[in-house]
């Protein structure tokens, strides 16, 4: 699990014993994607396709895989992103939602 603030600074990183190095990097990319944009990581790609003048999918350091969510404060202000990787994309997305709820954060999604 990775948490990144909306300035792109890492705030938290946790890996389970035996976690694959690629999963660690993917969790960071998912968190960074949702920290940059107040969208779930795969939604950034949909937004990019709908608005070709804003090709988010081609920016370095972003991913369109499921498992990244924006973190919003109680007033709806976008304050960062959270990302989880290591399972299927669908499970990563579910785990991310649960982790965000457990941490007391909110997401508009």
Coordinates of C-alpha atoms in Angstrom, one line a residue:
X1 CA 0.0 0.0 0.0
X2 CA 1.3 3.5 -0.9
X3 CA -0.1 6.9 0.1
X4 CA 1.1 10.0 -1.6
X5 CA 0.0 13.6 -0.9
X6 CA -1.3 15.9 -3.6
X7 CA 2.2 17.4 -3.9
X8 CA 3.6 14.0 -5.0
X9 CA 5.4 13.4 -1.7
X10 CA 5.3 9.8 -0.3
X11 CA 3.5 9.7 3.1
X12 CA 3.3 6.0 3.7
X13 CA 4.5 2.8 2.2
X14 CA 3.8 -0.7 3.5
X15 CA 4.7 -4.0 1.9
X16 CA 4.0 -7.5 3.0
X17 CA 6.8 -10.0 3.4
X18 CA 7.6 -11.5 0.1
X19 CA 5.8 -8.8 -1.9
X20 CA 7.0 -8.7 -5.5
X21 CA 9.1 -5.6 -6.4
X22 CA 6.8 -4.9 -9.3
X23 CA 3.7 -4.8 -7.0
X24 CA 5.5 -2.2 -4.8
X25 CA 6.2 0.1 -7.8
X26 CA 2.6 -0.4 -9.1
X27 CA 1.1 0.6 -5.8
X28 CA 3.2 3.7 -5.8
X29 CA 2.1 4.5 -9.4
X30 CA -1.5 4.0 -8.6
X31 CA -1.3 6.3 -5.6
X32 CA 0.6 8.9 -7.6
X33 CA -2.0 8.8 -10.4
X34 CA -4.8 9.4 -7.9
X35 CA -2.7 12.0 -6.0
X36 CA -2.2 14.0 -9.2
X37 CA -5.8 13.8 -10.3
X38 CA -9.0 13.4 -8.2
X39 CA -9.9 10.3 -10.1
X40 CA -9.6 6.6 -9.6
X41 CA -6.5 5.3 -11.6
X42 CA -8.5 3.7 -14.4
X43 CA -10.8 6.7 -14.7
X44 CA -7.9 8.8 -15.6
X45 CA -7.6 6.8 -18.8
X46 CA -11.3 7.1 -19.6
X47 CA -11.0 10.9 -19.0
X48 CA -7.9 11.0 -21.3
X49 CA -9.7 9.2 -24.1
X50 CA -12.8 11.5 -23.7
X51 CA -10.6 14.6 -23.8
X52 CA -7.7 14.0 -26.3
X53 CA -6.2 17.4 -25.5
X54 CA -5.5 16.1 -22.0
X55 CA -3.7 12.8 -22.6
X56 CA -3.1 11.7 -19.0
X57 CA -2.4 8.2 -20.2
X58 CA 0.9 9.3 -21.8
X59 CA 2.3 11.2 -18.8
X60 CA 5.3 9.4 -17.2
X61 CA 4.7 8.1 -13.7
X62 CA 1.0 7.3 -14.1
X63 CA -0.9 4.1 -14.5
X64 CA -4.4 3.2 -15.6
X65 CA -4.6 0.0 -13.6
X66 CA -7.3 -0.4 -11.0
X67 CA -6.3 0.0 -7.4
X68 CA -5.7 3.7 -7.0
X69 CA -8.2 6.1 -5.4
X70 CA -8.0 9.8 -4.6
X71 CA -8.1 10.8 -0.9
X72 CA -10.5 13.6 -0.1
X73 CA -10.8 15.5 3.2
X74 CA -14.1 16.0 5.0
X75 CA -14.7 19.2 3.0
X76 CA -14.2 17.4 -0.4
X77 CA -10.7 18.8 -0.9
X78 CA -8.4 16.5 -2.8
X79 CA -5.4 15.8 -0.5
X80 CA -3.7 12.8 -2.0
X81 CA -4.0 9.3 -3.4
X82 CA -3.8 5.7 -2.2
X83 CA -2.7 2.7 -4.2
X84 CA -2.6 -1.1 -3.6
X85 CA -1.2 -3.8 -5.8
X86 CA -0.4 -7.5 -5.6
X87 CA -3.7 -9.2 -6.4
X88 CA -6.0 -9.0 -9.5
X89 CA -7.0 -5.5 -10.6
X90 CA -10.5 -6.0 -9.3
X91 CA -9.3 -7.1 -5.9
X92 CA -6.7 -4.3 -5.7
X93 CA -9.6 -1.9 -6.3
X94 CA -11.7 -3.5 -3.5
X95 CA -8.8 -3.6 -1.1
X96 CA -8.1 0.1 -1.8
X97 CA -11.7 1.1 -1.0
X98 CA -11.6 -0.9 2.3
X99 CA -8.2 0.6 3.2
X100 CA -9.4 4.1 2.6
X101 CA -12.5 3.6 4.7
X102 CA -10.4 2.0 7.5
X103 CA -8.0 4.9 7.5
X104 CA -10.9 7.4 7.8
X105 CA -10.3 9.0 4.4
X106 CA -13.0 9.7 2.0
X107 CA -13.3 9.3 -1.8
X108 CA -15.8 10.8 -4.1
X109 CA -15.9 7.5 -6.0

